[in-house]
Amino acid sequence: MGDVARIVLKRLGLGLLTLFVISILIFSAVEMLPGDIAQAVLGQGATEENVAAMREQLGLDRPAPVRYLEWLSGAVVGDFGVSLVSGANVSQSIGPRFANTLFLAAYAAVIAVPIAIMLGVVVALLRNSVFDRVANVATLTSISSPEFFLGYILILFFAVKTGYFPALAKISDDMSFWEVLNRTFLPALTMVLVVMAHMMRMTRAAIISLLSSPYIEMARLKGTPAWKVIVHHALPNAWAPIINVVALNLAYLITGVVLVEVVFVYPGIGQLLVDAVTKRDFPVVQACCLIFAATFILLNLAADVGAILTNPRLRHPK
Amino acid sequence: MDKRTESELIERMAREAKQGRLSRRDFMHFALAAGITASTATGLWSTKIAHAAPSKGGTFRWGIHDGNTSDTHDPGTYVTRQMIFLAHQYRSYLTQITPTNGLGPDLATSWEATPDAKQWTFELNKNATFHSGKPVTANDVVASINHHRGEKTTSAAKALLTDVADVMADGDHTVVVKMSRGNADLPWLMTDYHLAICPANDDGTIDWQSGDGCGPYKIDNGEFGVSWSLSRHDGWHGEGAYFDGVEMIILNDPNARQTALVTGDVDCVSLVDLKTLALLERNPNIVVDNVPSGAAITLPMFCDTPPFDDVNVRNALKLSIDRQSIIDKIAFGAATMGNDFHLAPSQPYFPKDIPQREYDPDQAKSLLKKAGAEGLTVDIHTADSVFSGAVDLCVLYAEHAKKAGININVVREPNDGYYSDVWLKEEFTAVSWGARPTPDVMFTLAYKSDAAWNESHWQNERFNELLLQAKAELDEGLREEMYHEMCLLMRNDGGTIIPFFNNFVYARRNNVKHGPNLAASWSCDGARAPSRWWFEG
């Protein structure tokens, strides 16, 4: 196990380095946004004196590297500063929003991951059958449509035409758990449709490639039932690529929800990011981006570790 | 009269009466004339119409556009619709724009000026209280106005109050405003959405942070950019506030907004996407309000830069835009035609007798010839964020102008930062303006020679002279004449093309009722729908 710990530590260090580079990228990208925060805060109605007073108040007249270092030293200890626009504490305002996003991602993942993997196994067994083709076409269609379009279609059928689910995913603290599940069902379903195809097809490909290996043939020749071949022999060796694609899609569920949140008016971090970008609220934009980057890096790390644990060969690189 | 037409007539009269357009006396008069007996008519009036008076109760769920997480309660930085709409519910103003677009009382019950319009006295309503229970006094008003004045203020309303020399309390319920220059419009300016009255602190600043106000509704809880829930403020000094509660839900996505209205998740939405207006109107459960406003789309060109420094070129460009076609195709009919002066028919002092400028490529051609600028090529800068359809408008304009031999290149700019990087910097741009309460405010902001936002770099001596005179003129007739002449100057010499004034288009469920008129100052009855509208009983 010492090997595993070393590899994990090494990957963690690499992740931190990546995060550092990303932080520089984020800061410079936000600096390069056209327009001016003071102008954006005060609106079209501001005079030049107003804008100058606002810039001074916010400390925007100081050089960028100084502001970067200040920001980074705060971010390391979880302090993302205060919003330039509202003066609210960024960490505090992001907290509940990020929790909402995580909830939606978890909701979608709980539905999508098991269904995708099971479907992947089934279509691998029945490959080239009608069922295989239908499943492929259906999931490919849904993954090829933009999220907002899928969202609108679901709203049209499940909210406007039939009224089964509400069109607005407006949740509040005083709602029961079941009500929250009901209200967020359509956005979750949209996310499910978006990520399913990827996971299902990867599972299918991994299983099919294994099914042609000699040891599977051996198992078959021994007369092992088909399901047992899959569950006991093929699947354990297919975990590595499947875990990878699942992790990638989990990351997408968290960071890619921006459009879905806008369409369903769900108070998550994506909506917050959109608001902050239009307002040039640097601290919020930077904090959101950094959280997204960290999510990606962490889930990739988890995927690597998972792959290593399920495949001992990876522990001993040549 | 057969039975059918009779009942149709009664229905129509009932509808008119419910909307307040027909008094009981007129109703009886028409009913008797239509051959209905007096007793039947009296019965009809009481059963069909009387109960249509505003009824109390219910929670008004209002889907609004343009809300941001980073908004605040600071009245000086109000900018999004969320802030403006919310402000009109939980805060009060000295005066208000009434549904008939006149000036009415809010916190101030009366106001008067000295003959030179240099000193104004406002009497406050003695019954007004804040949600905390504290009575509203002159000190609160003074502090609230001072929030937008002085060197250090970051308030966007600073420019409105530059002529204010001093604001003083005279007793508990009288406020005196002294001006450095006469301004006959001051009571109108007090309707500006920034000038909300907040409780004063002891040091003369205001407490805007707590969200306490003296408006018809008080905030129970809410979050910027998400939603707000409010309940009736029982100590409110005004009329109306029929709903028990108001729920404001920020729905920035036009589709989400309309879907929420269609599925009944909200009772009213503040902005309807014009592209789907026709579809929405077909829904029997939904009523669309299409209200002409003073909000304008302008195409300013720099009058001090060639080729626009020649008035013939400017007028040629004004003549080569087919306004009707622009209104039909870009605004989907929801607009009033502009006539190149910045005053809409829904606003005070609108000069009715100035002829409408028509599309006339031939005349444009001859003007260009006179200017020696035949085969003119110009760039127009625009972005979709100016308003939905701004790029299309310019492309369509370019097509119209071809007939006059003018070649217009449409330069599409990024949406972000349009107003800081393009507007006032490029020579020919597309701009969207909100409505201003009076001609003076609008003209001073964007057409006075030294205005910070003189977007057309227009310099006209006579115009500036008239502007100063009209500002302090309390004689309505004289003022009207002055504004008439100023509008003519803008139309014939100015550097701004005004293709149209866009309507406010909003929609409600059909169980939501409102009075016969709707204010044109903001969407949803001057942003006061929750305190003026009611649910059908």
Coordinates of N, CA and C in Angstrom, one line a residue, chain B residues 106-243:
Chain B
D106 N -47.1 60.7 -3.1 CA -46.8 59.5 -2.4 C -46.6 59.8 -1.0
L107 N -45.3 60.1 -0.6 CA -45.1 60.5 0.8 C -45.5 62.0 1.0
A108 N -45.2 62.8 0.0 CA -45.6 64.2 0.0 C -47.1 64.3 -0.4
T109 N -47.8 65.1 0.5 CA -49.2 65.2 0.1 C -49.4 66.5 -0.8
S110 N -48.5 67.5 -0.6 CA -48.6 68.6 -1.5 C -47.2 69.3 -1.6
W111 N -47.1 70.1 -2.7 CA -45.8 70.7 -2.9 C -46.0 72.0 -3.6
E112 N -45.2 73.0 -3.3 CA -45.3 74.3 -4.0 C -44.0 75.0 -4.2
A113 N -43.9 75.9 -5.2 CA -42.6 76.5 -5.4 C -42.8 78.0 -5.3
T114 N -41.6 78.7 -5.1 CA -41.6 80.1 -5.2 C -41.7 80.5 -6.7
P115 N -42.1 81.7 -7.1 CA -42.4 82.0 -8.5 C -41.2 81.8 -9.4
D116 N -39.9 81.9 -8.9 CA -38.8 81.7 -9.7 C -38.4 80.2 -9.7
A117 N -39.2 79.4 -9.1 CA -39.0 77.9 -9.1 C -37.6 77.6 -8.4
K118 N -37.1 78.5 -7.5 CA -35.8 78.2 -6.9 C -36.0 77.6 -5.5
Q119 N -37.2 77.6 -5.0 CA -37.3 77.0 -3.7 C -38.6 76.2 -3.6
W120 N -38.5 74.9 -3.3 CA -39.7 74.1 -3.3 C -40.0 73.6 -1.8
T121 N -41.3 73.5 -1.5 CA -41.7 73.1 -0.2 C -42.6 71.9 -0.3
F122 N -42.2 70.8 0.3 CA -43.0 69.5 0.3 C -43.6 69.3 1.6
E123 N -44.9 69.0 1.7 CA -45.6 68.7 2.9 C -45.7 67.2 3.0
L124 N -45.3 66.5 4.1 CA -45.3 65.1 4.2 C -46.6 64.6 4.8
N125 N -46.9 63.3 4.4 CA -48.1 62.7 4.9 C -47.8 62.3 6.4
K126 N -48.7 62.8 7.3 CA -48.4 62.6 8.7 C -48.6 61.2 9.2
N127 N -49.3 60.4 8.4 CA -49.6 59.0 8.8 C -48.5 58.0 8.4
A128 N -47.5 58.5 7.6 CA -46.6 57.5 7.1 C -45.7 56.9 8.1
T129 N -45.5 55.6 8.1 CA -44.5 55.0 9.0 C -43.6 54.0 8.3
F130 N -42.5 53.8 8.9 CA -41.6 52.7 8.4 C -42.1 51.4 8.9
H131 N -41.6 50.3 8.3 CA -42.0 49.0 8.7 C -41.6 48.7 10.1
S132 N -40.6 49.4 10.6 CA -40.2 49.2 12.0 C -41.1 49.9 13.0
G133 N -42.1 50.7 12.4 CA -43.0 51.3 13.3 C -42.7 52.8 13.5
K134 N -41.5 53.2 13.2 CA -41.0 54.6 13.3 C -41.7 55.5 12.3
P135 N -42.3 56.6 12.8 CA -42.9 57.5 11.8 C -41.9 58.1 10.8
V136 N -42.4 58.4 9.6 CA -41.5 59.1 8.6 C -41.5 60.6 8.9
T137 N -40.3 61.1 9.1 CA -40.2 62.6 9.4 C -39.4 63.2 8.3
A138 N -39.4 64.6 8.4 CA -38.6 65.4 7.4 C -37.2 65.0 7.4
N139 N -36.6 64.6 8.6 CA -35.2 64.3 8.7 C -34.9 63.1 7.8
D140 N -35.8 62.1 7.8 CA -35.5 60.9 6.9 C -35.5 61.4 5.5
V141 N -36.3 62.3 5.1 CA -36.4 62.7 3.7 C -35.1 63.5 3.4
V142 N -34.7 64.4 4.3 CA -33.5 65.1 4.0 C -32.3 64.2 3.9
A143 N -32.1 63.3 4.8 CA -31.0 62.3 4.7 C -31.0 61.5 3.4
S144 N -32.3 61.1 3.1 CA -32.4 60.3 1.9 C -32.0 61.0 0.6
I145 N -32.3 62.3 0.5 CA -31.9 63.1 -0.6 C -30.4 63.3 -0.6
N146 N -29.9 63.6 0.6 CA -28.5 63.9 0.7 C -27.6 62.7 0.4
H147 N -28.2 61.5 0.4 CA -27.4 60.3 0.1 C -26.9 60.4 -1.4
H148 N -27.6 61.2 -2.2 CA -27.3 61.2 -3.6 C -26.5 62.5 -4.0
R149 N -26.1 63.3 -2.9 CA -25.5 64.6 -3.2 C -24.1 64.5 -2.5
G150 N -23.3 65.6 -2.9 CA -22.0 65.7 -2.2 C -20.9 65.1 -3.0
E151 N -19.7 65.4 -2.6 CA -18.5 65.0 -3.3 C -18.3 63.5 -3.4
K152 N -18.6 62.8 -2.2 CA -18.2 61.5 -2.1 C -19.2 60.4 -2.6
T153 N -20.4 60.9 -2.9 CA -21.4 60.0 -3.2 C -21.1 59.1 -4.5
T154 N -21.5 57.9 -4.4 CA -21.4 57.0 -5.6 C -22.7 56.9 -6.3
S155 N -23.7 57.7 -5.9 CA -25.0 57.5 -6.5 C -25.1 57.9 -7.9
A156 N -25.8 57.1 -8.7 CA -26.0 57.4 -10.1 C -27.0 58.6 -10.3
A157 N -27.7 59.0 -9.2 CA -28.7 60.0 -9.3 C -28.1 61.4 -9.0
K158 N -26.7 61.4 -8.8 CA -26.1 62.7 -8.5 C -26.4 63.8 -9.5
A159 N -26.3 63.4 -10.8 CA -26.5 64.3 -11.9 C -27.9 65.0 -11.9
L160 N -28.9 64.2 -11.4 CA -30.2 64.7 -11.3 C -30.3 65.9 -10.4
L161 N -29.5 65.9 -9.3 CA -29.7 66.8 -8.2 C -28.6 67.9 -8.2
T162 N -27.9 68.1 -9.3 CA -26.8 69.0 -9.3 C -27.2 70.5 -9.0
D163 N -28.5 70.8 -9.3 CA -29.0 72.1 -9.1 C -29.5 72.3 -7.6
V164 N -29.5 71.3 -6.9 CA -30.0 71.4 -5.5 C -28.9 72.0 -4.6
A165 N -29.2 73.1 -4.0 CA -28.2 73.8 -3.2 C -28.3 73.3 -1.7
D166 N -29.5 73.1 -1.3 CA -29.7 72.7 0.1 C -31.0 72.0 0.3
V167 N -31.0 71.1 1.2 CA -32.3 70.4 1.6 C -32.4 70.6 3.1
M168 N -33.6 71.1 3.6 CA -33.7 71.3 5.0 C -35.1 70.8 5.5
A169 N -35.1 70.5 6.8 CA -36.3 70.1 7.4 C -36.9 71.3 8.1
D170 N -38.2 71.5 7.9 CA -38.8 72.7 8.6 C -39.9 72.1 9.4
G171 N -39.6 71.7 10.6 CA -40.5 71.0 11.5 C -40.5 69.5 11.1
D172 N -41.4 68.7 11.6 CA -41.4 67.3 11.4 C -41.9 66.8 10.1
H173 N -42.7 67.6 9.5 CA -43.4 67.1 8.3 C -43.3 68.1 7.1
T174 N -42.3 68.9 7.1 CA -42.1 69.9 5.9 C -40.7 69.8 5.5
V175 N -40.5 69.7 4.2 CA -39.1 69.6 3.7 C -39.0 70.8 2.7
V176 N -37.9 71.5 2.8 CA -37.6 72.7 1.9 C -36.4 72.3 1.1
V177 N -36.5 72.4 -0.3 CA -35.4 72.2 -1.2 C -35.1 73.5 -1.8
K178 N -33.8 74.0 -1.6 CA -33.4 75.2 -2.3 C -32.5 74.9 -3.5
M179 N -32.7 75.6 -4.6 CA -32.1 75.3 -5.8 C -31.1 76.4 -6.2
S180 N -30.0 76.1 -6.8 CA -29.1 77.2 -7.3 C -29.7 77.8 -8.6
R181 N -30.5 77.0 -9.3 CA -31.1 77.5 -10.5 C -32.6 77.1 -10.4
G182 N -33.5 77.9 -11.0 CA -34.9 77.5 -11.0 C -35.1 76.2 -11.7
N183 N -35.9 75.3 -11.1 CA -36.3 74.1 -11.8 C -37.7 73.7 -11.5
A184 N -38.6 73.9 -12.6 CA -40.0 73.7 -12.4 C -40.3 72.2 -12.3
D185 N -39.4 71.3 -12.6 CA -39.6 69.9 -12.7 C -39.3 69.2 -11.4
L186 N -38.8 69.9 -10.4 CA -38.3 69.1 -9.2 C -39.3 68.1 -8.7
P187 N -40.6 68.4 -8.5 CA -41.5 67.3 -8.0 C -41.5 66.1 -8.9
W188 N -41.3 66.3 -10.2 CA -41.2 65.1 -11.2 C -40.0 64.3 -10.9
L189 N -38.9 65.1 -10.7 CA -37.6 64.4 -10.4 C -37.7 63.5 -9.2
M190 N -38.5 63.9 -8.3 CA -38.6 63.1 -7.0 C -39.2 61.7 -7.3
T191 N -39.8 61.4 -8.5 CA -40.3 60.1 -8.8 C -39.1 59.2 -9.2
D192 N -37.9 59.7 -9.4 CA -36.8 58.9 -9.9 C -36.6 57.7 -8.9
Y193 N -36.3 56.6 -9.5 CA -36.3 55.3 -8.7 C -35.1 55.3 -7.7
H194 N -34.1 56.2 -7.9 CA -33.0 56.2 -6.9 C -33.5 56.9 -5.6
L195 N -34.4 57.9 -5.7 CA -34.7 58.8 -4.6 C -35.7 58.2 -3.6
A196 N -35.5 57.0 -3.3 CA -36.3 56.3 -2.3 C -36.1 56.9 -0.9
I197 N -37.1 56.9 -0.1 CA -36.9 57.4 1.3 C -36.6 56.3 2.2
C198 N -35.5 56.4 2.9 CA -35.0 55.4 3.8 C -34.9 56.1 5.2
P199 N -34.9 55.2 6.3 CA -34.8 55.8 7.6 C -33.4 56.5 7.8
A200 N -33.4 57.6 8.5 CA -32.1 58.4 8.7 C -31.4 57.8 9.9
N201 N -30.1 57.8 9.9 CA -29.3 57.6 11.1 C -29.1 58.9 11.8
D202 N -28.6 58.8 13.0 CA -28.3 60.1 13.8 C -27.3 61.0 13.1
D203 N -26.4 60.4 12.4 CA -25.3 61.3 11.8 C -25.7 61.8 10.5
G204 N -26.9 61.7 10.1 CA -27.4 62.3 8.8 C -27.2 61.4 7.6
T205 N -26.7 60.2 7.8 CA -26.6 59.2 6.7 C -27.9 58.4 6.8
I206 N -28.1 57.5 5.8 CA -29.3 56.7 5.9 C -29.0 55.2 6.1
D207 N -30.0 54.6 6.7 CA -29.8 53.1 6.9 C -30.5 52.4 5.7
W208 N -29.7 52.1 4.7 CA -30.2 51.4 3.6 C -30.0 49.9 3.7
Q209 N -29.0 49.6 4.6 CA -28.6 48.2 4.7 C -29.7 47.3 5.2
S210 N -30.5 47.8 6.2 CA -31.4 46.9 6.9 C -32.6 46.5 6.0
G211 N -32.9 47.3 4.9 CA -34.0 46.9 4.1 C -35.3 47.4 4.7
D212 N -35.2 48.3 5.7 CA -36.5 48.9 6.2 C -37.0 50.0 5.3
G213 N -38.3 50.1 5.1 CA -38.8 51.1 4.2 C -40.2 51.6 4.7
C214 N -40.8 52.5 3.9 CA -42.1 52.9 4.2 C -43.1 52.7 3.1
G215 N -42.8 51.6 2.3 CA -43.6 51.3 1.1 C -44.8 50.4 1.5
P216 N -45.6 50.1 0.5 CA -46.8 49.3 0.8 C -46.6 47.9 1.3
Y217 N -45.4 47.3 1.0 CA -45.1 45.9 1.4 C -43.8 45.9 2.2
K218 N -43.7 45.0 3.1 CA -42.4 44.9 3.8 C -41.8 43.5 3.5
I219 N -40.5 43.5 3.5 CA -39.7 42.3 3.1 C -39.8 41.3 4.2
D220 N -40.3 40.1 4.0 CA -40.2 39.0 5.0 C -38.9 38.3 4.8
N221 N -38.6 37.8 3.7 CA -37.3 37.3 3.4 C -37.0 37.2 1.9
G222 N -35.8 37.0 1.5 CA -35.4 37.0 0.1 C -34.0 37.0 -0.1
E223 N -33.6 36.8 -1.3 CA -32.2 36.8 -1.7 C -32.1 37.5 -3.1
F224 N -31.1 38.4 -3.2 CA -30.9 39.0 -4.5 C -30.6 38.0 -5.6
G225 N -31.3 38.2 -6.7 CA -31.0 37.3 -7.9 C -31.8 36.1 -7.8
V226 N -32.6 35.8 -6.7 CA -33.3 34.6 -6.6 C -34.8 34.9 -6.4
S227 N -35.2 35.3 -5.2 CA -36.6 35.6 -5.1 C -36.8 36.5 -3.8
W228 N -38.0 37.1 -3.7 CA -38.3 37.9 -2.5 C -39.7 37.6 -2.1
S229 N -40.0 37.5 -0.8 CA -41.4 37.4 -0.4 C -41.7 38.6 0.6
L230 N -42.8 39.2 0.3 CA -43.2 40.4 1.0 C -44.6 40.3 1.5
S231 N -44.9 41.0 2.6 CA -46.3 41.0 3.0 C -46.8 42.5 3.2
R232 N -48.1 42.6 3.3 CA -48.6 44.0 3.3 C -48.2 44.7 4.5
H233 N -47.8 46.0 4.3 CA -47.4 46.9 5.5 C -48.7 47.6 5.9
D234 N -49.2 47.2 7.0 CA -50.6 47.6 7.4 C -50.6 49.1 7.7
G235 N -49.5 49.7 8.1 CA -49.4 51.1 8.3 C -49.2 52.0 7.1
W236 N -49.4 51.4 5.9 CA -49.0 52.2 4.7 C -49.9 53.4 4.6
H237 N -49.3 54.5 4.1 CA -50.1 55.8 4.0 C -50.9 55.9 2.8
G238 N -50.7 55.0 1.8 CA -51.3 55.2 0.5 C -52.6 54.4 0.3
E239 N -53.1 54.5 -0.9 CA -54.3 53.6 -1.2 C -53.8 52.3 -1.9
G240 N -54.7 51.4 -2.0 CA -54.3 50.2 -2.7 C -53.7 49.1 -1.8
A241 N -52.7 48.5 -2.4 CA -52.0 47.3 -1.7 C -53.1 46.3 -1.4
Y242 N -53.7 45.8 -2.4 CA -54.8 44.8 -2.2 C -54.3 43.4 -1.9
F243 N -53.2 43.1 -2.4 CA -52.7 41.7 -2.1 C -52.2 41.6 -0.7

